[in-house]
Amino acid sequence: MSTPVISAREADVLALLGEHLSNAEMAARLFISVRTVESHVSSLLRKLEVPDRRALSRHASEPTRAEQARSMTSRGRPAPALPAPLTAFVGRTRERGELASAVTERRLVTAVGLGGVGKTRLALAVAADVTGDFADGVCFVDLVPVTDPGRVGAAVAAAMGVGEQPGRGLDDALVAALADRQVLLVLDNCEQVRDGVAPFLERLLVACPGIRVLATSRARLMVPFEWVFPVPPLSRVGGGASEAAALFLERAAAVGRAPAPAERDRIAELCERLDGMALAIELAAARWSTLGLDGLAAGLGDQLRILAGGPRADGRHRSVRAVLDWSHDLLEPQDRALLRRVSAFVAPFTAEAAVEVAGFAPLERAAVADGLGRLAEQSLLAVTPSDTGTRYQALETLRQYGTERLTEAGELDDVRSRHLAWCLAGAAGLQEGGGSDWRARFDAVAEDLRAALTWSAGRPEQHADACRLALSLAELAFTRNLLGEAQQRHEQAASLTAGAGAAAALRQAAGVAGCRRLGDDMYRLYRAAAEAARHAGDAAGAARDLAAAATAAYRFSSTFTGRVPPVDEVTGLLAEARELTGDDDPATEAALALAEAAVVADAFGAVQGAPDNTAPDTVACAERAVELARRAGDPVARSAALDALSGAQSWAGESFAAAAAARARIDILTSAPSAPARTHELIDALAMAAATAVGTGELPAARRWGRRLAGHPQLAEVGDHATSWLLVADAFVGDADAVLTSSVRFLDAWEQSGRQRSFSLGPAAASVAMIHGLRGDHEARATWLAITDRTGSEEDHRHGHGAVFDTMVLLHHGDAHAALERVAPEPEQVWKWVCWVWLHWYTALRAEAAVLAGHPDARGRIAAARAVVAGNPVATALVDRAEALLGGDLPQLLATASAFEAADCRYQWSRTLLLAGGAHAATGASALADLGLAPMAARSPHHWRP
């Protein structure tokens, strides 16, 4: 039975039903209409198939189900929550209904109005009303903290819980993640980054047909599909009973005594003078308890000024300016200074932070905390409790107003410089300390770090500090798993300095690009680093960078998203590196040796590699690179050289040596200093260790390395690459439950990343197809075989891993002749595809298929396979089993069962018992069932030798 689709809003209604609230009470609690509540209740009755409201209340009382309903959307993804307003929504009945209809009918609706008119509160109310119309819910994104137009997509991705994917930017990953979702995206305060919002939305709406967008802005976005909804000031129709007066009354009552009924007409007059602007009314209402109507009227009469200048100035905006000016002038001089100075903060800030930035003459440091309290009491600062203490924030309109006042006071550069210093100190503290709350502490200041960097990067006299901050932010972003930003900040740091500093930053950026599986960027950045090193007079450094670029072109050619550098171009870089090489520089010699192993000897088997290299020559070249890297004492260089050696040894058929080299990399890197290049090497080393352990039949080790890879924090957002080799190892073991569980993460991540191809993704998908085949689910197997065709190389599947997995399925179902045909080519004919991981499996299964199909040269194939697989516990047991079957030797057959069990290969152990027949078959059938696999095809009784 399928799980009913319950929207986030329906989950809220269901939870309140559990509290036995009436429709009116639920409407008030959720800030929606009674009619909307009735609609949700009817929908829940239908979806949950219960007879009446009482049954719904009982259903809501089940904690696990209710909790799941509240926390998950229909597709199993976390349901984004709307901000919970702390005050009731007042008025705007007409606009609320019209805007709700518009957002369900149109792709992009922009609620346009002046600052302070109430666009955000209206958008939140409408979003709450229509949540049930979107299968994947509603996501609210506040763009106020975003100061860089290029980070609009990053802000939306963070709100949606979408991370980066290998080989693509964050915007690309977001588009892929939303391609098939039905979401209402609420983008608030678009005006400050309109240049970034417009192209982002145009691309998003074209690529994601199920997305609807409700934007708020002071001006239209000027993009296709946009439907503009002007948000007018609050209605003053009705005098004391108008919407504007109702807002004043509600807010005034919240801060003190409620106005008497006789005062409503004067309140209506006051609201008329404020032009019905919501912000102006709320600021005036906040002063009601201390000034009264007479004081409010006098204040406006004396202080009202006309807004001048700026292309957005118009008559309606003047009322907001007047109230802000008036509110500002009512403050004591110290509070005025504090208000304008804290406008430097983008995100909510603490009193301690305000002291550092704003605590200078004429404002005493000791007076800052008290001043923050006074500003909050007058609604000029919002107060937000948090786990790290009370935080304050100026609304965007007030923040912009404060910035203008800073300029007028001649304090802008001073305050921004103090804010920059505070950011530098905060970034340094984050770099030094960890803890369980590190992520929250970083998120709390990240937007301020970015804003300070944007400001300082635009001022040549601040470039030194800007470079420091860019490097700190790059390191912090990398730790926070924001790899795209980490690379961007390293490159930004390089642009803010020159010479050796720029070269170092570019090398770090190249390391991050490696973690992102962006071979193109690695190649570009190492070449740029070489140029910077050359300008700094560092010939050795330039040579190492050129060699690194040449190595990346071959070693990571499969991660290039565009043009793979041609042979002539790369060999030219290598020649240039040789010319720059000085004497007695071990690090440069090691880098050149690795590049020669990659480019000249093709140790990595690159797509542009030369086809005529002999395996012994390649091994010798890689061994030289390993020795030189050892002398240089660089663990990252040693790991890269060992990777070349592992690849060369695999070409030579030395599977165990290749596996040992892969494992040595992990040991070397474990104690190496943390850096992006080291992280990239470790991820690659874990994958190679798992893969080569599969190749040598060491399944427990393969699963151990595979689990470490799957749990690596830098792969949290790329579950397809993270789980790839664990899937393969679990499939060979026969653990169907583990494979099917991991396959969900694999498939979801692969689709989110744009369905990439990789040498590791093809085998992973094929292993899932094999498990479905062993389970007898041929429809699911066909689906996963189609996925295999799109995740890896067609030739790899035809001649390598596909031949191995298909043969296992065919043998399981008793089709030995088809299995024999699937592995018909001699290993020497398909060495390029089987020599790395699959050689032992291919030759062993080829021998067994020959025996079961009655091939005349079965014994010769057994002998040939035995020479190849010696030392592999599983493959050796497969060959021994084939020999036992050929000779009808039951004791030998049962001995292979013990060998499979000792090697933790439960599937082959079960299969051996079934092949033995008799009483053993029942044990084997039971074991297969425990693994979640289908019974093997019936076979004719074997005549065992007496």
Coordinates of N, CA and C in Angstrom, one line a residue, residues 415-482:
V415 N 34.0 52.5 10.4 CA 33.1 51.4 10.9 C 33.3 50.2 10.0
R416 N 33.4 50.3 8.7 CA 33.6 49.1 7.9 C 35.0 48.5 8.2
S417 N 35.9 49.3 8.5 CA 37.3 48.8 8.8 C 37.2 48.0 10.1
R418 N 36.5 48.6 11.1 CA 36.3 47.9 12.4 C 35.6 46.6 12.2
H419 N 34.6 46.6 11.3 CA 33.8 45.4 11.0 C 34.7 44.4 10.3
L420 N 35.6 44.8 9.4 CA 36.5 43.9 8.8 C 37.5 43.3 9.8
A421 N 37.9 44.1 10.7 CA 38.8 43.6 11.8 C 38.1 42.5 12.6
W422 N 36.9 42.8 12.9 CA 36.1 41.9 13.7 C 35.9 40.6 12.9
C423 N 35.7 40.7 11.6 CA 35.5 39.5 10.8 C 36.8 38.7 10.7
L424 N 37.9 39.4 10.6 CA 39.2 38.7 10.6 C 39.5 37.9 11.9
A425 N 39.1 38.6 13.0 CA 39.3 37.9 14.3 C 38.4 36.7 14.4
G426 N 37.1 36.9 14.0 CA 36.2 35.8 14.1 C 36.6 34.6 13.2
A427 N 37.0 34.9 12.0 CA 37.5 33.9 11.1 C 38.6 33.1 11.7
A428 N 39.6 33.8 12.3 CA 40.7 33.2 12.9 C 40.3 32.3 14.0
G429 N 39.3 32.7 14.8 CA 38.8 31.9 15.9 C 38.2 30.6 15.4
L430 N 37.4 30.7 14.3 CA 36.8 29.6 13.8 C 37.8 28.6 13.2
Q431 N 38.9 29.1 12.7 CA 39.9 28.3 12.1 C 40.7 27.5 13.2
E432 N 40.8 28.1 14.4 CA 41.5 27.5 15.5 C 40.7 26.5 16.3
G433 N 39.4 26.7 16.4 CA 38.5 25.9 17.2 C 37.6 25.0 16.5
G434 N 37.2 23.9 17.0 CA 36.2 23.0 16.4 C 35.0 23.0 17.4
G435 N 34.6 21.8 17.7 CA 33.4 21.6 18.6 C 32.2 21.3 17.8
S436 N 31.2 20.7 18.5 CA 29.9 20.3 17.9 C 29.1 21.4 17.4
D437 N 29.4 22.7 17.9 CA 28.6 23.8 17.4 C 29.4 24.6 16.4
W438 N 30.5 24.1 15.8 CA 31.3 24.8 14.9 C 30.5 25.3 13.7
R439 N 29.7 24.3 13.1 CA 28.9 24.7 11.9 C 28.0 25.8 12.2
A440 N 27.3 25.8 13.3 CA 26.3 26.8 13.6 C 27.1 28.2 13.8
R441 N 28.2 28.1 14.5 CA 29.0 29.3 14.7 C 29.5 29.9 13.3
F442 N 29.9 29.1 12.4 CA 30.3 29.6 11.1 C 29.1 30.2 10.4
D443 N 28.0 29.5 10.4 CA 26.8 30.0 9.6 C 26.3 31.3 10.2
A444 N 26.5 31.5 11.5 CA 26.1 32.8 12.1 C 26.9 34.0 11.6
V445 N 28.1 33.8 11.2 CA 28.9 34.9 10.8 C 29.3 34.9 9.3
A446 N 28.9 33.9 8.6 CA 29.4 33.7 7.2 C 29.0 34.9 6.4
E447 N 27.8 35.3 6.4 CA 27.4 36.4 5.6 C 28.1 37.7 5.9
D448 N 28.5 37.9 7.2 CA 29.3 39.1 7.5 C 30.7 39.0 7.0
L449 N 31.2 37.8 7.0 CA 32.6 37.6 6.4 C 32.5 37.9 4.9
R450 N 31.5 37.4 4.3 CA 31.4 37.7 2.8 C 31.2 39.2 2.5
A451 N 30.4 39.8 3.3 CA 30.1 41.3 3.1 C 31.4 42.1 3.3
A452 N 32.1 41.7 4.4 CA 33.4 42.4 4.7 C 34.4 42.2 3.6
L453 N 34.4 41.0 3.0 CA 35.3 40.7 1.9 C 35.0 41.5 0.7
T454 N 33.7 41.6 0.4 CA 33.2 42.3 -0.8 C 33.6 43.8 -0.7
W455 N 33.5 44.4 0.5 CA 33.8 45.8 0.7 C 35.3 46.0 0.6
S456 N 36.1 45.2 1.3 CA 37.5 45.4 1.3 C 38.2 45.1 0.0
A457 N 37.6 44.1 -0.7 CA 38.2 43.8 -2.0 C 38.1 44.9 -3.0
G458 N 37.1 45.8 -2.8 CA 37.0 46.9 -3.7 C 37.8 48.1 -3.4
R459 N 38.7 48.0 -2.4 CA 39.5 49.1 -1.9 C 41.0 48.7 -1.9
P460 N 41.7 49.3 -2.8 CA 43.2 48.8 -3.0 C 43.9 48.9 -1.6
E461 N 43.6 49.9 -0.8 CA 44.4 50.1 0.4 C 44.0 49.0 1.4
Q462 N 42.9 48.2 1.2 CA 42.5 47.1 2.1 C 42.8 45.8 1.5
H463 N 43.5 45.7 0.4 CA 43.7 44.4 -0.3 C 44.5 43.4 0.6
A464 N 45.4 43.8 1.4 CA 46.2 42.9 2.2 C 45.2 42.2 3.2
D465 N 44.4 42.9 3.9 CA 43.4 42.3 4.8 C 42.3 41.5 4.0
A466 N 42.0 42.0 2.9 CA 41.0 41.3 2.1 C 41.5 39.9 1.6
C467 N 42.8 39.9 1.3 CA 43.4 38.6 0.9 C 43.4 37.7 2.1
R468 N 43.8 38.2 3.3 CA 43.8 37.3 4.5 C 42.4 36.8 4.8
L469 N 41.4 37.6 4.6 CA 40.0 37.2 4.9 C 39.5 36.2 3.8
A470 N 39.9 36.4 2.6 CA 39.6 35.5 1.5 C 40.2 34.1 1.8
L471 N 41.4 34.1 2.2 CA 42.1 32.8 2.5 C 41.4 32.1 3.7
S472 N 41.0 32.9 4.7 CA 40.4 32.3 5.9 C 39.0 31.8 5.5
L473 N 38.3 32.6 4.7 CA 36.9 32.1 4.3 C 37.0 30.9 3.4
A474 N 38.0 30.8 2.6 CA 38.2 29.6 1.7 C 38.4 28.4 2.6
E475 N 39.3 28.5 3.6 CA 39.5 27.3 4.5 C 38.2 27.0 5.3
L476 N 37.5 28.0 5.8 CA 36.3 27.7 6.5 C 35.2 27.1 5.6
A477 N 35.1 27.6 4.4 CA 34.1 27.1 3.5 C 34.4 25.7 3.1
F478 N 35.7 25.3 3.0 CA 36.1 24.0 2.7 C 35.7 23.0 3.9
T479 N 36.0 23.5 5.1 CA 35.6 22.7 6.2 C 34.1 22.6 6.3
R480 N 33.3 23.6 5.9 CA 31.9 23.6 6.0 C 31.3 22.8 4.8
N481 N 32.2 22.2 3.9 CA 31.8 21.5 2.8 C 31.1 22.3 1.7
L482 N 31.5 23.6 1.7 CA 31.1 24.5 0.6 C 32.2 24.6 -0.4

